[in-house]
Short mmCIF file of C-alpha atoms and ligand atoms in Angstrom, two decimals:
data_model
loop_
_atom_site.label_atom_id
_atom_site.label_comp_id
_atom_site.label_asym_id
_atom_site.label_seq_id
_atom_site.Cartn_x
_atom_site.Cartn_y
_atom_site.Cartn_z
CA MET A 1 91.14 78.18 77.82
CA SER A 2 87.89 79.25 76.14
CA GLU A 3 87.27 82.82 75.39
CA THR A 4 83.33 82.21 76.35
CA LEU A 5 84.38 80.81 79.63
CA ASP A 6 86.68 84.10 80.31
CA SER A 7 83.66 86.39 79.01
CA ALA A 8 81.26 84.34 81.37
CA VAL A 9 83.81 85.18 84.23
CA GLN A 10 84.17 88.67 83.51
CA THR A 11 80.46 89.46 83.15
CA TYR A 12 79.82 87.76 86.36
CA ILE A 13 82.38 89.80 88.21
CA GLN A 14 81.07 93.04 86.78
CA GLN A 15 77.56 92.13 88.02
CA HIS A 16 78.88 91.26 91.48
CA ARG A 17 81.80 93.73 91.81
CA ALA A 18 79.84 96.52 93.71
CA SER A 19 78.32 94.19 96.35
CA PHE A 20 81.74 92.59 96.76
CA LEU A 21 83.15 96.00 97.51
CA GLU A 22 80.53 96.67 100.02
CA GLU A 23 80.93 93.44 101.96
CA LEU A 24 84.69 94.01 101.99
CA ALA A 25 84.43 97.45 103.53
CA GLN A 26 82.43 95.90 106.07
CA TRP A 27 85.29 93.68 107.06
CA LEU A 28 87.77 96.49 106.87
CA ARG A 29 85.75 98.36 109.51
CA ILE A 30 86.45 95.80 112.14
CA PRO A 31 89.95 96.85 113.47
CA SER A 32 91.43 93.45 113.96
CA VAL A 33 94.79 94.66 115.18
CA SER A 34 96.29 91.42 116.80
CA ALA A 35 99.40 93.38 118.29
CA GLN A 36 97.28 95.43 120.67
CA PRO A 37 95.42 93.47 123.50
CA GLU A 38 92.48 95.99 123.52
CA HIS A 39 91.54 94.88 119.79
CA ALA A 40 91.32 91.15 120.86
CA GLU A 41 87.64 91.32 120.69
CA ASP A 42 87.88 92.79 117.30
CA VAL A 43 90.21 90.06 115.86
CA ARG A 44 87.59 87.47 117.20
CA ARG A 45 84.74 89.47 115.52
CA SER A 46 86.86 89.73 112.39
CA ALA A 47 87.02 85.90 112.49
CA ASP A 48 83.40 85.49 113.05
CA TRP A 49 82.64 87.96 110.27
CA LEU A 50 84.78 85.92 107.90
CA ALA A 51 83.20 82.79 108.71
CA GLY A 52 79.69 84.26 107.95
CA ALA A 53 81.08 85.42 104.68
CA LEU A 54 82.44 82.26 103.62
CA LYS A 55 79.07 80.31 104.65
CA THR A 56 77.29 82.97 102.29
CA THR A 57 79.83 82.28 99.71
CA GLY A 58 78.77 78.55 99.73
CA PHE A 59 81.53 76.82 101.52
CA PRO A 60 79.85 73.96 103.22
CA VAL A 61 82.32 73.72 105.93
CA VAL A 62 83.25 76.84 108.03
CA GLU A 63 85.02 76.60 111.29
CA VAL A 64 86.62 79.16 113.73
CA TRP A 65 89.66 77.56 115.09
CA ASP A 66 90.69 78.77 118.64
CA THR A 67 94.53 79.08 119.39
CA PRO A 68 96.01 80.26 122.68
CA GLY A 69 96.22 83.56 120.88
CA ALA A 70 93.77 84.78 118.06
CA PRO A 71 91.41 82.56 116.28
CA ALA A 72 91.99 81.42 112.40
CA VAL A 73 89.23 80.65 110.17
CA PHE A 74 89.20 77.39 108.15
CA ALA A 75 86.86 76.74 105.22
CA GLU A 76 86.44 73.73 102.91
CA TRP A 77 84.47 72.96 99.74
CA PRO A 78 85.15 69.36 98.31
CA ALA A 79 84.71 68.91 94.57
CA GLU A 80 82.42 66.50 93.18
CA GLU A 81 84.95 64.45 91.83
CA PRO A 82 86.55 62.24 94.66
CA ASP A 83 90.02 62.23 93.17
CA ALA A 84 90.15 66.11 92.71
CA PRO A 85 93.58 67.75 93.73
CA VAL A 86 93.30 69.44 97.15
CA VAL A 87 94.43 73.14 97.41
CA LEU A 88 94.87 75.12 100.60
CA VAL A 89 94.62 78.96 100.28
CA TYR A 90 96.50 80.89 103.08
CA GLY A 91 95.72 84.43 104.20
CA HIS A 92 95.48 86.41 107.65
CA HIS A 93 92.52 88.42 108.86
CA ASP A 94 94.56 90.49 111.39
CA VAL A 95 96.06 93.90 110.50
CA GLN A 96 98.88 96.19 111.68
CA PRO A 97 98.18 98.77 114.10
CA ALA A 98 96.74 102.22 112.46
CA ALA A 99 95.64 105.57 113.88
CA ARG A 100 94.53 108.70 112.23
CA GLU A 101 97.51 110.81 113.80
CA ASP A 102 100.19 108.15 112.17
CA GLY A 103 99.67 110.35 109.06
CA TRP A 104 96.46 108.92 107.46
CA ASP A 105 94.37 111.41 105.39
CA THR A 106 91.11 109.23 106.35
CA ASP A 107 89.99 107.02 109.30
CA PRO A 108 92.15 103.73 108.60
CA PHE A 109 89.03 101.93 109.65
CA GLU A 110 86.60 103.71 107.53
CA PRO A 111 87.17 102.50 103.99
CA VAL A 112 87.27 105.14 101.30
CA VAL A 113 87.21 104.91 97.67
CA LYS A 114 89.14 107.47 95.76
CA ASP A 115 90.60 107.69 92.32
CA GLY A 116 90.02 103.87 91.85
CA ARG A 117 91.82 103.08 95.12
CA LEU A 118 90.14 101.63 98.18
CA TYR A 119 91.96 103.00 101.28
CA ALA A 120 91.85 101.27 104.84
CA ARG A 121 94.10 99.39 107.02
CA GLY A 122 93.98 95.77 105.64
CA ALA A 123 92.89 96.83 102.05
CA ALA A 124 95.77 94.98 100.59
CA ASP A 125 97.53 93.35 103.56
CA ASP A 126 95.57 91.02 103.69
CA LYS A 127 91.91 91.35 103.91
CA GLY A 128 91.30 92.41 100.20
CA GLN A 129 93.74 89.48 99.08
CA VAL A 130 91.74 87.01 101.13
CA PHE A 131 88.40 88.32 100.05
CA PHE A 132 89.14 88.17 96.19
CA HIS A 133 88.88 84.34 96.81
CA THR A 134 85.09 84.50 97.60
CA LEU A 135 84.17 86.24 94.62
CA GLY A 136 86.75 84.26 92.69
CA VAL A 137 85.24 80.89 93.46
CA ARG A 138 81.69 81.99 92.92
CA ALA A 139 82.81 83.37 89.36
CA HIS A 140 84.27 79.99 88.72
CA LEU A 141 81.15 77.96 89.42
CA ALA A 142 78.90 80.39 87.61
CA ALA A 143 80.96 80.50 84.49
CA THR A 144 81.49 76.57 84.42
CA GLY A 145 78.11 75.55 85.66
CA ARG A 146 79.77 73.48 88.27
CA THR A 147 78.21 73.17 91.73
CA SER A 148 81.42 72.76 93.56
CA PRO A 149 84.99 73.83 92.68
CA ALA A 150 87.08 71.74 90.23
CA VAL A 151 89.58 71.46 93.06
CA HIS A 152 88.90 70.33 96.69
CA LEU A 153 89.37 73.95 98.02
CA LYS A 154 90.47 74.64 101.52
CA LEU A 155 91.18 78.09 103.08
CA LEU A 156 93.13 78.86 106.16
CA VAL A 157 93.15 82.40 107.46
CA GLU A 158 95.07 83.09 110.59
CA GLY A 159 94.73 85.99 113.02
CA GLU A 160 98.31 86.64 114.20
CA GLU A 161 100.48 87.15 111.12
CA GLU A 162 100.99 90.68 111.95
CA SER A 163 102.36 89.76 115.61
CA GLY A 164 104.74 86.80 114.15
CA SER A 165 102.47 84.07 113.87
CA PRO A 166 103.35 82.67 117.24
CA HIS A 167 101.01 79.84 117.36
CA PHE A 168 100.72 79.21 113.65
CA ARG A 169 103.26 76.44 113.45
CA ALA A 170 101.42 74.32 116.28
CA LEU A 171 98.04 74.95 114.87
CA VAL A 172 99.32 73.59 111.55
CA GLU A 173 100.96 70.60 113.14
CA GLU A 174 97.96 69.97 115.18
CA ARG A 175 95.44 70.03 112.31
CA ALA A 176 97.86 68.78 109.65
CA GLU A 177 95.20 66.11 108.49
CA ARG A 178 92.55 68.64 107.95
CA LEU A 179 94.71 70.77 106.10
CA ALA A 180 96.42 68.32 103.77
CA ALA A 181 96.74 69.65 100.40
CA ASP A 182 98.54 68.90 97.19
CA ALA A 183 99.28 72.71 96.83
CA VAL A 184 99.32 75.79 99.00
CA ILE A 185 98.33 79.09 97.59
CA VAL A 186 99.38 82.13 99.57
CA SER A 187 97.55 85.15 98.98
CA ASP A 188 99.54 87.69 100.98
CA THR A 189 102.11 89.08 98.75
CA GLY A 190 102.36 91.43 95.79
CA MET A 191 103.41 91.67 92.29
CA TRP A 192 106.12 93.78 90.52
CA SER A 193 104.04 96.78 89.54
CA GLU A 194 100.59 97.83 88.13
CA ASP A 195 101.81 97.07 84.56
CA THR A 196 104.04 94.07 85.27
CA PRO A 197 102.12 91.23 86.75
CA THR A 198 104.23 88.71 88.52
CA VAL A 199 104.18 85.40 90.36
CA CYS A 200 106.65 85.09 93.10
CA THR A 201 108.25 81.52 93.26
CA GLY A 202 110.08 81.47 96.50
CA MET A 203 111.29 83.08 99.81
CA ARG A 204 114.39 82.96 101.55
CA GLY A 205 114.98 81.60 104.94
CA LEU A 206 116.38 82.91 107.98
CA ALA A 207 118.76 81.96 110.77
CA GLU A 208 119.54 84.27 113.78
CA PHE A 209 122.48 84.46 116.12
CA GLU A 210 123.95 86.41 118.88
CA VAL A 211 127.69 85.96 119.64
CA ARG A 212 129.05 87.35 123.13
CA LEU A 213 133.01 87.16 123.48
CA SER A 214 134.20 87.62 126.83
CA GLY A 215 137.88 88.69 127.93
CA PRO A 216 138.74 89.92 131.41
CA ASP A 217 136.24 89.29 134.00
CA GLN A 218 135.89 93.05 134.19
CA ASP A 219 136.89 96.19 132.33
CA ILE A 220 140.42 96.77 132.98
CA HIS A 221 143.08 99.60 132.63
CA SER A 222 144.31 99.82 129.09
CA GLY A 223 147.68 101.23 130.31
CA SER A 224 148.57 98.48 133.06
CA PHE A 225 147.42 95.55 130.88
CA GLY A 226 146.75 96.71 127.21
CA GLY A 227 149.04 94.78 124.65
CA ALA A 228 149.43 91.82 127.09
CA VAL A 229 145.97 90.35 127.11
CA PRO A 230 143.42 89.71 124.27
CA ASN A 231 140.68 92.32 123.96
CA PRO A 232 137.06 90.77 123.19
CA ALA A 233 136.10 93.87 121.17
CA THR A 234 139.07 93.41 118.68
CA ALA A 235 138.25 89.58 118.60
CA VAL A 236 134.48 90.62 117.65
CA ALA A 237 135.82 92.99 114.90
CA ARG A 238 138.13 90.17 113.64
CA LEU A 239 135.04 87.77 113.48
CA VAL A 240 133.04 90.18 111.51
CA ALA A 241 135.73 91.12 109.11
CA ALA A 242 136.30 87.34 108.45
CA LEU A 243 132.80 86.85 107.76
CA HIS A 244 132.98 87.64 103.98
CA ASP A 245 135.61 87.00 101.46
CA ALA A 246 136.91 89.61 98.99
CA ASP A 247 134.18 88.58 96.49
CA GLY A 248 131.62 89.37 99.18
CA ARG A 249 130.92 85.65 99.67
CA VAL A 250 130.16 84.42 103.01
CA ALA A 251 133.22 82.66 104.36
CA VAL A 252 131.88 80.23 106.78
CA PRO A 253 133.01 76.86 105.30
CA GLY A 254 130.36 74.72 103.78
CA PHE A 255 127.82 77.60 103.92
CA TYR A 256 127.12 77.12 100.18
CA ASP A 257 126.99 73.43 100.10
CA GLY A 258 123.80 72.27 98.60
CA VAL A 259 122.53 75.87 97.48
CA VAL A 260 120.09 75.51 94.60
CA GLU A 261 121.59 77.80 91.95
CA LEU A 262 119.69 79.97 89.73
CA THR A 263 119.02 78.48 86.25
CA GLU A 264 119.92 80.45 83.07
CA ARG A 265 116.27 80.86 82.20
CA GLU A 266 115.65 82.50 85.70
CA ARG A 267 118.54 84.56 85.35
CA ALA A 268 117.21 85.73 82.03
CA LEU A 269 113.67 86.25 83.33
CA PHE A 270 114.95 88.54 86.14
CA ALA A 271 116.97 90.45 83.67
CA GLU A 272 114.04 91.21 81.71
CA LEU A 273 112.03 92.87 84.66
CA PRO A 274 111.92 96.69 84.37
CA PHE A 275 114.42 97.21 87.16
CA ASP A 276 115.77 100.63 87.68
CA GLU A 277 118.75 100.47 90.04
CA GLU A 278 119.12 104.19 90.70
CA ARG A 279 115.34 104.46 91.85
CA TRP A 280 115.85 101.03 93.93
CA LEU A 281 118.91 102.74 95.62
CA ARG A 282 116.70 105.76 96.64
CA THR A 283 114.25 103.26 98.30
CA ALA A 284 116.96 101.84 99.98
CA LYS A 285 118.32 105.11 101.15
CA SER A 286 121.76 103.83 100.25
CA TYR A 287 124.61 105.08 98.25
CA ALA A 288 125.91 102.14 96.23
CA ALA A 289 124.69 98.73 95.23
CA SER A 290 127.23 96.00 96.54
CA GLY A 291 127.32 92.20 97.37
CA GLU A 292 128.36 88.96 96.17
CA ALA A 293 130.33 89.28 92.88
CA GLY A 294 129.12 87.87 89.81
CA TYR A 295 125.45 88.42 90.65
CA SER A 296 122.72 91.13 89.86
CA THR A 297 121.19 93.26 92.62
CA LEU A 298 117.97 91.21 92.04
CA GLU A 299 119.69 88.04 92.20
CA ARG A 300 121.47 88.93 95.33
CA ILE A 301 118.26 89.84 97.13
CA TRP A 302 116.07 86.81 95.75
CA ALA A 303 118.36 83.96 95.15
CA ARG A 304 121.64 84.20 97.00
CA PRO A 305 122.35 83.49 100.62
CA THR A 306 123.84 86.15 102.65
CA ALA A 307 125.06 87.20 106.18
CA GLU A 308 124.52 90.50 107.72
CA VAL A 309 125.65 92.05 110.91
CA ASN A 310 122.62 93.54 112.45
CA GLY A 311 124.36 94.96 115.44
CA ILE A 312 127.68 95.19 117.20
CA GLY A 313 128.81 96.39 120.53
CA GLY A 314 131.17 96.49 123.46
CA GLY A 315 133.27 98.67 125.62
CA TYR A 316 132.90 102.46 126.33
CA GLN A 317 130.31 104.33 124.19
CA GLY A 318 129.83 107.33 126.33
CA THR A 319 131.24 110.85 125.88
CA GLY A 320 135.05 111.39 126.06
CA GLY A 321 137.41 108.43 126.38
CA LYS A 322 137.95 105.78 128.67
CA THR A 323 141.15 103.83 128.78
CA ILE A 324 139.88 100.22 129.26
CA ILE A 325 140.06 96.76 127.66
CA PRO A 326 136.42 95.94 127.90
CA SER A 327 135.29 92.64 129.60
CA SER A 328 133.20 91.52 126.85
CA ALA A 329 131.80 92.55 123.31
CA MET A 330 128.89 91.24 121.19
CA VAL A 331 127.80 91.01 117.49
CA LYS A 332 124.12 90.05 116.33
CA LEU A 333 124.29 88.09 112.97
CA THR A 334 121.53 86.97 110.58
CA PHE A 335 121.79 84.68 107.67
CA ARG A 336 119.29 84.78 104.84
CA LEU A 337 119.20 81.39 103.37
CA VAL A 338 117.98 79.98 99.82
CA ALA A 339 116.54 76.32 98.79
CA GLY A 340 119.09 73.75 99.61
CA GLN A 341 120.16 75.20 102.91
CA ASP A 342 119.20 73.76 106.19
CA PRO A 343 119.09 76.03 109.07
CA ALA A 344 119.99 73.23 111.63
CA ARG A 345 123.05 72.58 109.37
CA ILE A 346 123.98 76.35 109.20
CA GLU A 347 123.73 76.44 112.95
CA ARG A 348 126.35 73.81 113.11
CA LEU A 349 128.71 75.55 110.54
CA VAL A 350 128.37 78.89 112.35
CA ARG A 351 128.91 77.61 115.88
CA ALA A 352 132.07 75.51 114.57
CA TRP A 353 133.40 78.65 112.50
CA VAL A 354 133.21 80.95 115.68
CA ALA A 355 134.67 78.38 118.07
CA GLU A 356 137.55 78.14 115.69
CA ARG A 357 138.43 81.71 115.34
CA VAL A 358 138.04 83.07 118.84
CA PRO A 359 141.65 83.47 120.28
CA ALA A 360 143.04 81.90 123.29
CA GLY A 361 141.81 83.64 126.76
CA ILE A 362 138.53 84.70 124.98
CA ARG A 363 135.39 82.88 126.01
CA HIS A 364 132.53 82.73 123.74
CA GLU A 365 128.63 82.09 124.02
CA ILE A 366 126.46 81.66 120.97
CA HIS A 367 122.64 82.31 121.35
CA PHE A 368 120.92 80.88 118.28
CA GLY A 369 117.62 82.77 117.81
CA GLY A 370 115.63 80.54 115.72
CA SER A 371 115.19 80.07 112.12
CA THR A 372 112.79 80.01 109.08
CA ARG A 373 113.15 77.60 106.30
CA PRO A 374 113.56 78.94 102.73
CA CYS A 375 110.99 77.76 100.09
CA LEU A 376 111.13 77.56 96.45
CA THR A 377 108.96 76.08 93.65
CA PRO A 378 110.46 75.24 90.35
CA LEU A 379 109.58 77.24 87.34
CA ASP A 380 108.42 74.19 85.51
CA HIS A 381 106.13 72.88 88.19
CA PRO A 382 102.98 72.32 86.77
CA ALA A 383 100.91 74.22 89.63
CA LEU A 384 103.15 77.15 89.06
CA GLN A 385 102.57 76.95 85.36
CA SER A 386 98.65 76.72 86.03
CA LEU A 387 99.05 79.83 88.36
CA ALA A 388 101.08 81.78 85.78
CA ARG A 389 98.39 80.98 83.11
CA ALA A 390 95.44 82.05 85.06
CA MET A 391 97.11 85.24 86.13
CA GLY A 392 98.12 85.83 82.38
CA ARG A 393 94.37 85.45 81.23
CA ALA A 394 93.13 88.08 84.04
CA PHE A 395 95.91 90.54 83.17
CA ARG A 396 95.77 89.80 79.36
CA GLN A 397 99.62 89.60 79.26
CA PRO A 398 102.24 86.99 80.12
CA VAL A 399 103.15 87.10 83.61
CA ARG A 400 107.01 87.16 84.79
CA PHE A 401 108.65 85.52 87.79
CA THR A 402 110.10 87.14 91.15
CA ARG A 403 111.07 85.86 94.17
CA GLU A 404 110.83 87.37 97.71
CA GLY A 405 114.10 88.20 99.67
CA GLY A 406 112.27 88.04 103.07
CA SER A 407 110.87 85.11 105.09
CA GLY A 408 107.38 84.23 106.20
CA PRO A 409 105.03 81.69 108.16
CA ALA A 410 103.95 80.12 104.82
CA VAL A 411 107.11 77.99 104.90
CA ASP A 412 105.52 76.05 107.68
CA LEU A 413 102.69 75.07 105.67
CA GLN A 414 105.18 73.71 102.99
CA GLU A 415 107.26 71.86 105.69
CA VAL A 416 104.29 70.31 107.71
CA LEU A 417 101.91 69.52 104.63
CA GLY A 418 104.98 68.62 102.37
CA ALA A 419 103.07 70.56 99.41
CA PRO A 420 104.63 73.22 97.17
CA VAL A 421 103.88 76.87 97.98
CA LEU A 422 102.60 79.15 95.30
CA PHE A 423 102.10 83.04 95.60
CA LEU A 424 99.04 84.70 94.37
CA GLY A 425 99.11 88.27 95.09
CA ILE A 426 97.98 91.50 93.23
CA SER A 427 99.20 93.99 95.70
CA VAL A 428 101.74 96.56 94.30
CA PRO A 429 104.75 98.09 96.26
CA SER A 430 102.84 101.52 96.59
CA ASP A 431 100.17 99.91 98.45
CA GLY A 432 101.80 101.10 101.57
CA TRP A 433 101.68 97.83 103.69
CA HIS A 434 102.20 98.57 107.52
CA ALA A 435 102.17 102.38 106.52
CA PRO A 436 99.71 105.26 106.70
CA ASN A 437 97.19 105.30 103.79
CA GLU A 438 97.29 101.55 103.00
CA LYS A 439 95.21 101.18 99.75
CA VAL A 440 94.50 98.55 97.10
CA GLU A 441 94.02 99.12 93.47
CA LEU A 442 90.57 98.27 92.43
CA ASP A 443 91.32 97.19 89.19
CA LEU A 444 94.04 95.09 90.56
CA LEU A 445 91.94 93.43 93.13
CA VAL A 446 89.37 92.65 90.27
CA LYS A 447 92.13 90.88 88.47
CA GLY A 448 92.79 89.05 91.59
CA VAL A 449 89.17 87.87 91.66
CA GLU A 450 89.53 86.95 87.91
CA THR A 451 92.94 84.94 88.52
CA ALA A 452 91.13 83.00 91.14
CA ALA A 453 88.09 82.40 89.06
CA TYR A 454 90.37 80.72 86.25
CA LEU A 455 92.77 78.99 88.64
CA TRP A 456 90.84 76.36 89.92
CA GLY A 457 89.97 74.56 86.67
CA ASP A 458 93.50 74.85 85.14
CA LEU A 459 95.08 73.74 88.66
CA ALA A 460 92.72 70.65 88.86
CA GLU A 461 94.52 69.68 85.69
CA GLY A 462 98.00 70.74 86.45
CA LEU A 463 98.08 69.02 89.92
CA ARG A 464 96.57 65.77 88.22
CA ASP A 465 99.56 65.93 85.85
CA ALA A 466 102.03 66.43 88.77
CA ARG A 467 100.77 63.32 90.70
ZN1 ZN B 1 100.20 90.30 105.36
#
């Protein structure tokens, strides 16, 4: 990495920062709320606006892709070198609903800059983070003197992420050839904090179940029959009580088979993060940290699979008493999965576990509510190393590594395209995603531009090494 290249990048960004922010503000004025049908036209307008901006940026191929729902935008900029690695950037152009009366200090769709922050719905999630790639690639070209990026650059910006990406998987499968890539960069995430830049290396997966247990064909008198027939509410309670062992481990046999364990290095890196458990507990609105024995809180959230009871019910729940044995009871369960766990296999294990534990006279039904796979890029992957270096150059300090406990559609890209997923996000927890007064820190947004400007050259080499 050369200092002259870095300063050329910085100079270029300084010269174009103002116009970049003006353009972003134009995009933010379009209320592309995918969840509200009355904004369908706005979501389309947002896609068209982005397509225009990407053409202006210099992408030779820009297309708006229709889906049965909201349109996605695809752009492509091949490198001069025919053997250049291919990189696909993912983001979304739709936003969460927002109205002044939700508690916004200013109009959510009239961007305002105050104290170095840009306030608007979508400022951080995700228009700001998509848009930093436009100035990023131009700074990369200006500083290197290239006429095309060092990687074959592709961009896919969907329009339904805030509505659960219902057509995304099908779109990616349908267009898999156009989207093919050696690596995927997801720019729809954040980092640890303003002073601690981090790269996320993976997300947990998810498997959802609803279990319904039925006893008598209707609610029956607990005096006439109680103690002599099985009670489905008791059976649900026993099932839930058996879900974890005394160490907080999930007791479904085979659940941990194949789980990719944390390495000592990862554990050490997580432990170095400035994590304040008291403060975290306040954010969690909870009064004690608890979970699987032998793991820290961050390890439990990021790197360990879990089982949670999301809802439980059955029998009489009105005022006063009602002396019955209820006819049925239910529990909703979700399992967070980590690398090495296959949701289809987890489904089989959970079905077998429930079937085995249901007592005689209780019938059971299990509804499998779907799943998302986990994803994880190993720390020593050359592409991840490139990303960490590029971010470190922009932030003038070494970056640390995190993971994400939640689950997301980016995994579809990993699965269908068979490429590692890397997360480049500059948002911070205070940015207020999905909340009133969403904002992005302008300094961090510019660091995002700078990271993208350094990334393509480094990644071209990193991905060649990985071949
Ligand atoms: Zn998002």
